PDB file of C-alpha atoms in Angstrom:
ATOM      1  CA  MET C 287       5.811   2.409  20.806  1.00  0.00           C
ATOM      2  CA  ALA C 288       6.454  -1.288  20.910  1.00  0.00           C
ATOM      3  CA  GLU C 289       6.207  -2.986  17.535  1.00  0.00           C
ATOM      4  CA  LYS C 290       5.988  -6.528  18.859  1.00  0.00           C
ATOM      5  CA  HIS C 291       4.269  -7.488  22.026  1.00  0.00           C
ATOM      6  CA  PRO C 292       2.379 -10.318  23.681  1.00  0.00           C
ATOM      7  CA  GLU C 293      -0.949 -11.124  22.092  1.00  0.00           C
ATOM      8  CA  LEU C 294      -4.109 -10.553  24.012  1.00  0.00           C
ATOM      9  CA  TYR C 295      -5.456 -13.707  25.561  1.00  0.00           C
ATOM     10  CA  GLY C 296      -7.782 -14.343  22.655  1.00  0.00           C
ATOM     11  CA  LYS C 297     -10.361 -16.579  24.261  1.00  0.00           C
ATOM     12  CA  VAL C 298     -13.003 -13.869  24.496  1.00  0.00           C
ATOM     13  CA  ASP C 299     -13.596 -12.937  20.872  1.00  0.00           C
ATOM     14  CA  SER C 300     -17.208 -14.017  20.604  1.00  0.00           C
ATOM     15  CA  TRP C 301     -20.183 -14.986  22.692  1.00  0.00           C
ATOM     16  CA  THR C 302     -22.536 -17.737  21.655  1.00  0.00           C
ATOM     17  CA  GLY C 303     -26.083 -17.295  22.864  1.00  0.00           C
ATOM     18  CA  LEU C 304     -29.582 -16.248  21.824  1.00  0.00           C
ATOM     19  CA  ASN C 305     -29.383 -18.736  18.942  1.00  0.00           C
ATOM     20  CA  GLY C 306     -26.411 -16.954  17.445  1.00  0.00           C
ATOM     21  CA  ARG C 307     -22.747 -16.074  17.680  1.00  0.00           C
ATOM     22  CA  TRP C 308     -21.965 -12.484  18.592  1.00  0.00           C
ATOM     23  CA  ALA C 309     -18.710 -10.679  17.905  1.00  0.00           C
ATOM     24  CA  VAL C 310     -16.914  -9.423  20.990  1.00  0.00           C
ATOM     25  CA  PRO C 311     -13.968  -7.224  19.975  1.00  0.00           C
ATOM     26  CA  GLY C 312     -10.803  -8.432  21.571  1.00  0.00           C
ATOM     27  CA  LYS C 313      -7.843  -7.368  19.483  1.00  0.00           C
ATOM     28  CA  HIS C 314      -7.837  -3.590  19.458  1.00  0.00           C
ATOM     29  CA  TYR C 315      -6.855  -2.278  22.853  1.00  0.00           C
ATOM     30  CA  GLY C 316      -5.739  -5.582  24.243  1.00  0.00           C
ATOM     31  CA  GLN C 317      -2.564  -6.122  22.279  1.00  0.00           C
ATOM     32  CA  GLU C 318      -0.744  -3.034  23.443  1.00  0.00           C
ATOM     33  CA  ILE C 319       2.053  -3.703  25.905  1.00  0.00           C
ATOM     34  CA  LEU C 320       4.542  -1.358  27.491  1.00  0.00           C
ATOM     35  CA  TRP C 321       2.896   1.819  26.262  1.00  0.00           C
ATOM     36  CA  MET C 322       5.699   3.678  28.038  1.00  0.00           C
ATOM     37  CA  TRP C 323       8.474   1.694  26.391  1.00  0.00           C
ATOM     38  CA  THR C 324      10.966   3.911  24.547  1.00  0.00           C
ATOM     39  CA  GLU C 325      13.346   1.348  23.118  1.00  0.00           C
ATOM     40  CA  ALA C 326      13.846   1.627  19.364  1.00  0.00           C
ATOM     41  CA  GLN C 327      12.939  -2.027  18.924  1.00  0.00           C
ATOM     42  CA  THR C 328      10.906  -4.253  21.174  1.00  0.00           C
ATOM     43  CA  PRO C 329      12.588  -7.484  22.295  1.00  0.00           C
ATOM     44  CA  ASP C 330      11.447 -10.306  20.075  1.00  0.00           C
ATOM     45  CA  GLY C 331      12.460 -13.436  21.949  1.00  0.00           C
ATOM     46  CA  THR C 332      15.454 -14.357  19.784  1.00  0.00           C
ATOM     47  CA  ASN C 333      18.587 -15.697  21.422  1.00  0.00           C
ATOM     48  CA  ASP C 334      20.448 -12.450  20.719  1.00  0.00           C
ATOM     49  CA  SER C 335      17.678 -10.445  22.350  1.00  0.00           C
ATOM     50  CA  LEU C 336      17.629 -12.804  25.305  1.00  0.00           C
ATOM     51  CA  ILE C 337      21.351 -12.299  25.831  1.00  0.00           C
ATOM     52  CA  MET C 338      20.753  -8.547  25.741  1.00  0.00           C
ATOM     53  CA  GLY C 339      17.956  -8.967  28.254  1.00  0.00           C
ATOM     54  CA  PHE C 340      20.214 -10.741  30.707  1.00  0.00           C
ATOM     55  CA  GLU C 341      22.908  -8.116  30.150  1.00  0.00           C
ATOM     56  CA  LYS C 342      20.430  -5.368  31.018  1.00  0.00           C
ATOM     57  CA  VAL C 343      19.486  -7.088  34.268  1.00  0.00           C
ATOM     58  CA  PHE C 344      23.121  -7.776  35.197  1.00  0.00           C
ATOM     59  CA  ALA C 345      24.092  -4.172  34.445  1.00  0.00           C
ATOM     60  CA  HIS C 346      21.061  -2.623  36.177  1.00  0.00           C
ATOM     61  CA  PRO C 347      19.797  -5.035  38.841  1.00  0.00           C
ATOM     62  CA  ASP C 348      17.860  -2.253  40.568  1.00  0.00           C
ATOM     63  CA  ASP C 349      16.127  -0.974  37.432  1.00  0.00           C
ATOM     64  CA  ALA C 350      12.519  -2.091  36.965  1.00  0.00           C
ATOM     65  CA  GLN C 351      12.746  -1.411  33.219  1.00  0.00           C
ATOM     66  CA  ALA C 352      15.462  -4.043  32.834  1.00  0.00           C
ATOM     67  CA  TYR C 353      13.178  -6.707  34.276  1.00  0.00           C
ATOM     68  CA  LEU C 354      10.289  -5.518  32.124  1.00  0.00           C
ATOM     69  CA  TYR C 355      12.489  -5.843  29.042  1.00  0.00           C
ATOM     70  CA  ARG C 356      13.591  -9.369  29.897  1.00  0.00           C
ATOM     71  CA  GLY C 357      10.078 -10.318  30.936  1.00  0.00           C
ATOM     72  CA  ILE C 358       8.779  -9.495  27.457  1.00  0.00           C
ATOM     73  CA  LEU C 359      11.502 -11.689  25.992  1.00  0.00           C
ATOM     74  CA  PHE C 360      10.366 -14.591  28.127  1.00  0.00           C
ATOM     75  CA  PHE C 361       6.741 -13.873  27.229  1.00  0.00           C
ATOM     76  CA  ASN C 362       7.492 -13.933  23.514  1.00  0.00           C
ATOM     77  CA  ARG C 363       9.272 -17.260  24.013  1.00  0.00           C
ATOM     78  CA  GLN C 364       6.147 -18.535  25.821  1.00  0.00           C
ATOM     79  CA  ASP C 365       8.126 -18.950  29.039  1.00  0.00           C
ATOM     80  CA  TYR C 366       5.261 -17.469  30.998  1.00  0.00           C
ATOM     81  CA  TRP C 367       6.357 -18.370  34.507  1.00  0.00           C
ATOM     82  CA  LEU C 368       9.747 -16.733  33.859  1.00  0.00           C
ATOM     83  CA  ALA C 369       7.976 -13.702  32.400  1.00  0.00           C
ATOM     84  CA  GLU C 370       5.748 -13.460  35.460  1.00  0.00           C
ATOM     85  CA  ARG C 371       8.758 -13.701  37.739  1.00  0.00           C
ATOM     86  CA  ASP C 372      10.449 -10.775  35.980  1.00  0.00           C
ATOM     87  CA  PHE C 373       7.302  -8.651  35.997  1.00  0.00           C
ATOM     88  CA  ARG C 374       6.964  -9.291  39.719  1.00  0.00           C
ATOM     89  CA  ARG C 375      10.589  -8.287  40.197  1.00  0.00           C
ATOM     90  CA  ALA C 376       9.864  -5.079  38.325  1.00  0.00           C
ATOM     91  CA  LEU C 377       6.929  -4.424  40.641  1.00  0.00           C
ATOM     92  CA  ALA C 378       9.087  -5.070  43.676  1.00  0.00           C
ATOM     93  CA  LEU C 379      11.237  -2.185  42.457  1.00  0.00           C
ATOM     94  CA  ASP C 380       8.376   0.027  41.297  1.00  0.00           C
ATOM     95  CA  LYS C 381       4.962  -1.007  42.574  1.00  0.00           C
ATOM     96  CA  THR C 382       3.282   1.944  40.836  1.00  0.00           C
ATOM     97  CA  SER C 383       4.343   0.923  37.320  1.00  0.00           C
ATOM     98  CA  PRO C 384       1.169   0.511  35.241  1.00  0.00           C
ATOM     99  CA  ALA C 385       3.177  -1.238  32.508  1.00  0.00           C
ATOM    100  CA  ALA C 386       4.439  -3.874  34.942  1.00  0.00           C
ATOM    101  CA  TRP C 387       0.947  -4.520  36.307  1.00  0.00           C
ATOM    102  CA  TYR C 388      -0.419  -4.714  32.765  1.00  0.00           C
ATOM    103  CA  ASP C 389       2.287  -7.118  31.612  1.00  0.00           C
ATOM    104  CA  LEU C 390       1.706  -9.271  34.674  1.00  0.00           C
ATOM    105  CA  ALA C 391      -2.026  -9.327  33.959  1.00  0.00           C
ATOM    106  CA  LEU C 392      -1.440 -10.418  30.353  1.00  0.00           C
ATOM    107  CA  THR C 393       0.843 -13.194  31.545  1.00  0.00           C
ATOM    108  CA  GLN C 394      -1.710 -14.358  34.083  1.00  0.00           C
ATOM    109  CA  GLN C 395      -4.334 -14.426  31.322  1.00  0.00           C
ATOM    110  CA  LYS C 396      -2.070 -16.626  29.247  1.00  0.00           C
ATOM    111  CA  ARG C 397      -1.718 -18.981  32.202  1.00  0.00           C
ATOM    112  CA  GLY C 398      -5.479 -19.094  32.710  1.00  0.00           C
ATOM    113  CA  GLU C 399      -5.332 -17.322  36.074  1.00  0.00           C
ATOM    114  CA  LEU C 400      -8.256 -15.021  35.367  1.00  0.00           C
ATOM    115  CA  GLU C 401      -9.052 -13.908  38.920  1.00  0.00           C
ATOM    116  CA  ALA C 402      -5.412 -12.962  39.462  1.00  0.00           C
ATOM    117  CA  SER C 403      -5.315 -11.258  36.078  1.00  0.00           C
ATOM    118  CA  LEU C 404      -8.379  -9.184  36.934  1.00  0.00           C
ATOM    119  CA  ALA C 405      -6.734  -8.070  40.172  1.00  0.00           C
ATOM    120  CA  SER C 406      -3.601  -7.038  38.276  1.00  0.00           C
ATOM    121  CA  TYR C 407      -5.640  -5.007  35.797  1.00  0.00           C
ATOM    122  CA  ASP C 408      -7.251  -3.313  38.803  1.00  0.00           C
ATOM    123  CA  GLN C 409      -3.778  -2.261  39.902  1.00  0.00           C
ATOM    124  CA  ALA C 410      -2.831  -1.080  36.409  1.00  0.00           C
ATOM    125  CA  VAL C 411      -5.806   1.277  36.130  1.00  0.00           C
ATOM    126  CA  ALA C 412      -5.310   2.439  39.702  1.00  0.00           C
ATOM    127  CA  CYS C 413      -1.809   3.540  38.694  1.00  0.00           C
ATOM    128  CA  ARG C 414      -2.966   5.068  35.416  1.00  0.00           C
ATOM    129  CA  PRO C 415      -6.720   5.753  35.313  1.00  0.00           C
ATOM    130  CA  GLU C 416      -6.703   6.643  31.594  1.00  0.00           C
ATOM    131  CA  TYR C 417      -5.037   3.341  30.624  1.00  0.00           C
ATOM    132  CA  LEU C 418      -7.578   2.262  27.995  1.00  0.00           C
ATOM    133  CA  GLN C 419      -5.832  -0.984  27.106  1.00  0.00           C
ATOM    134  CA  ALA C 420      -5.983  -2.143  30.704  1.00  0.00           C
ATOM    135  CA  TRP C 421      -9.629  -1.125  31.073  1.00  0.00           C
ATOM    136  CA  TYR C 422     -10.494  -3.033  27.924  1.00  0.00           C
ATOM    137  CA  ASN C 423      -8.768  -6.242  28.946  1.00  0.00           C
ATOM    138  CA  ARG C 424     -10.228  -5.890  32.430  1.00  0.00           C
ATOM    139  CA  GLY C 425     -13.663  -5.825  30.835  1.00  0.00           C
ATOM    140  CA  LEU C 426     -12.977  -8.910  28.730  1.00  0.00           C
ATOM    141  CA  VAL C 427     -11.669 -10.883  31.696  1.00  0.00           C
ATOM    142  CA  ALA C 428     -14.643  -9.823  33.802  1.00  0.00           C
ATOM    143  CA  MET C 429     -16.978 -10.952  31.009  1.00  0.00           C
ATOM    144  CA  GLU C 430     -15.325 -14.346  30.943  1.00  0.00           C
ATOM    145  CA  LEU C 431     -15.716 -14.579  34.709  1.00  0.00           C
ATOM    146  CA  LYS C 432     -19.366 -13.538  34.302  1.00  0.00           C
ATOM    147  CA  GLN C 433     -18.808 -10.446  36.437  1.00  0.00           C
ATOM    148  CA  ASP C 434     -21.007  -8.309  34.228  1.00  0.00           C
ATOM    149  CA  ASP C 435     -21.170  -5.243  36.457  1.00  0.00           C
ATOM    150  CA  LYS C 436     -17.393  -4.997  36.586  1.00  0.00           C
ATOM    151  CA  ALA C 437     -17.150  -5.619  32.842  1.00  0.00           C
ATOM    152  CA  ARG C 438     -19.683  -2.896  32.030  1.00  0.00           C
ATOM    153  CA  GLN C 439     -17.913  -0.457  34.338  1.00  0.00           C
ATOM    154  CA  SER C 440     -14.639  -1.142  32.511  1.00  0.00           C
ATOM    155  CA  PHE C 441     -16.101  -0.353  29.107  1.00  0.00           C
ATOM    156  CA  GLN C 442     -17.886   2.717  30.466  1.00  0.00           C
ATOM    157  CA  GLU C 443     -14.542   4.003  31.734  1.00  0.00           C
ATOM    158  CA  ILE C 444     -13.178   3.684  28.207  1.00  0.00           C
ATOM    159  CA  LEU C 445     -16.101   5.722  26.893  1.00  0.00           C
ATOM    160  CA  ARG C 446     -15.539   8.322  29.585  1.00  0.00           C
ATOM    161  CA  PHE C 447     -11.973   8.864  28.365  1.00  0.00           C
ATOM    162  CA  SER C 448     -12.661   8.098  24.702  1.00  0.00           C
ATOM    163  CA  PRO C 449     -16.341   8.666  23.790  1.00  0.00           C
ATOM    164  CA  GLN C 450     -15.726   7.525  20.200  1.00  0.00           C
ATOM    165  CA  SER C 451     -14.850   3.945  21.146  1.00  0.00           C
ATOM    166  CA  ALA C 452     -17.338   1.920  19.134  1.00  0.00           C
ATOM    167  CA  ASP C 453     -15.848  -1.337  20.390  1.00  0.00           C
ATOM    168  CA  ALA C 454     -16.520  -0.399  24.010  1.00  0.00           C
ATOM    169  CA  ALA C 455     -20.147   0.449  23.195  1.00  0.00           C
ATOM    170  CA  ASN C 456     -20.477  -2.835  21.313  1.00  0.00           C
ATOM    171  CA  ALA C 457     -19.107  -4.766  24.281  1.00  0.00           C
ATOM    172  CA  ILE C 458     -21.673  -3.166  26.592  1.00  0.00           C
ATOM    173  CA  ALA C 459     -24.391  -4.244  24.150  1.00  0.00           C
ATOM    174  CA  ILE C 460     -23.139  -7.835  24.388  1.00  0.00           C
ATOM    175  CA  ILE C 461     -23.333  -7.694  28.183  1.00  0.00           C
ATOM    176  CA  TYR C 462     -26.964  -6.605  28.026  1.00  0.00           C
ATOM    177  CA  LEU C 463     -27.705  -9.306  25.453  1.00  0.00           C
ATOM    178  CA  ARG C 464     -26.340 -11.929  27.803  1.00  0.00           C
ATOM    179  CA  GLN C 465     -28.581 -10.580  30.538  1.00  0.00           C
ATOM    180  CA  GLY C 466     -31.661 -10.610  28.316  1.00  0.00           C
ATOM    181  CA  LYS C 467     -32.002  -6.821  28.483  1.00  0.00           C
ATOM    182  CA  TYR C 468     -32.803  -6.410  24.814  1.00  0.00           C
ATOM    183  CA  ASP C 469     -33.912  -2.774  24.833  1.00  0.00           C
ATOM    184  CA  ASP C 470     -30.640  -1.764  26.466  1.00  0.00           C
ATOM    185  CA  ALA C 471     -28.723  -3.978  24.047  1.00  0.00           C
ATOM    186  CA  ARG C 472     -30.452  -2.375  21.062  1.00  0.00           C
ATOM    187  CA  SER C 473     -29.694   1.095  22.398  1.00  0.00           C
ATOM    188  CA  TRP C 474     -25.997   0.330  22.792  1.00  0.00           C
ATOM    189  CA  LEU C 475     -25.748  -1.344  19.398  1.00  0.00           C
ATOM    190  CA  GLU C 476     -27.299   1.765  17.860  1.00  0.00           C
ATOM    191  CA  LYS C 477     -24.854   3.946  19.756  1.00  0.00           C
ATOM    192  CA  ALA C 478     -21.947   1.817  18.559  1.00  0.00           C
ATOM    193  CA  GLY C 479     -23.217   2.100  14.996  1.00  0.00           C
ATOM    194  CA  GLN C 480     -23.493   5.874  15.283  1.00  0.00           C
ATOM    195  CA  ILE C 481     -19.860   6.005  16.367  1.00  0.00           C
ATOM    196  CA  ASN C 482     -18.585   3.729  13.608  1.00  0.00           C
ATOM    197  CA  SER C 483     -21.075   2.248  11.184  1.00  0.00           C
ATOM    198  CA  ALA C 484     -18.277   0.568   9.208  1.00  0.00           C
ATOM    199  CA  ASN C 485     -17.061  -1.556  12.121  1.00  0.00           C
ATOM    200  CA  PRO C 486     -17.587  -5.155  10.921  1.00  0.00           C
ATOM    201  CA  ARG C 487     -18.255  -6.503  14.421  1.00  0.00           C
ATOM    202  CA  ILE C 488     -20.967  -3.933  14.985  1.00  0.00           C
ATOM    203  CA  GLN C 489     -22.494  -4.607  11.580  1.00  0.00           C
ATOM    204  CA  ALA C 490     -22.549  -8.344  12.289  1.00  0.00           C
ATOM    205  CA  ASN C 491     -24.090  -7.884  15.718  1.00  0.00           C
ATOM    206  CA  ARG C 492     -26.791  -5.510  14.516  1.00  0.00           C
ATOM    207  CA  GLN C 493     -27.723  -7.947  11.759  1.00  0.00           C
ATOM    208  CA  GLN C 494     -27.681 -10.843  14.209  1.00  0.00           C
ATOM    209  CA  PHE C 495     -29.849  -8.890  16.630  1.00  0.00           C
ATOM    210  CA  GLN C 496     -32.444  -8.153  13.951  1.00  0.00           C
ATOM    211  CA  THR C 497     -32.472 -11.813  12.933  1.00  0.00           C
ATOM    212  CA  TYR C 498     -33.026 -12.879  16.519  1.00  0.00           C
ATOM    213  CA  LEU C 499     -35.984 -10.525  16.947  1.00  0.00           C
ATOM    214  CA  ARG C 500     -37.818 -11.846  13.894  1.00  0.00           C
TER     215      ARG C 500
END
């Protein structure tokens, strides 16, 4: 598993509304990158790693993994357009690679291209339906785009594969809060609390919800 990887586009970590600030989890599933990567050490963006990245591409110009490796290097150096170019090259060689679609989506998030990022996450989960990290980020991007139905569907997919995901249940509660559907929001907050009562985001949201109702 990769030890270092691009950060999740961290803009969606809370929602301000209903006279309060609500915690939207955004750092659990979203940080994973290259779940299929088997290298002993993830490229870290140093000059030595970058040289190795170019060597991989020169030695294996028809290998999608080589472009994925170098793309992560560029990402970690914040050279996002170069990272995107390499991820697209990887996809040209293997259009069914969920890792390449996911990496591309993360890069597009970093560049603020949310509609394009959402489309890339769609491709990632189409290639690997149980890809929880991609579903989670897809939900966060959809929330930011105010596409609540698509966001809720993303988090429900996570719960279908992993029923004990308290963060996914919490995110659904936030969607209902934004829509003013307070009974549904309460139900999902309770469900999230039943899954993991120690989750600090869930605790904060349940307390905030009770304060709002007073």
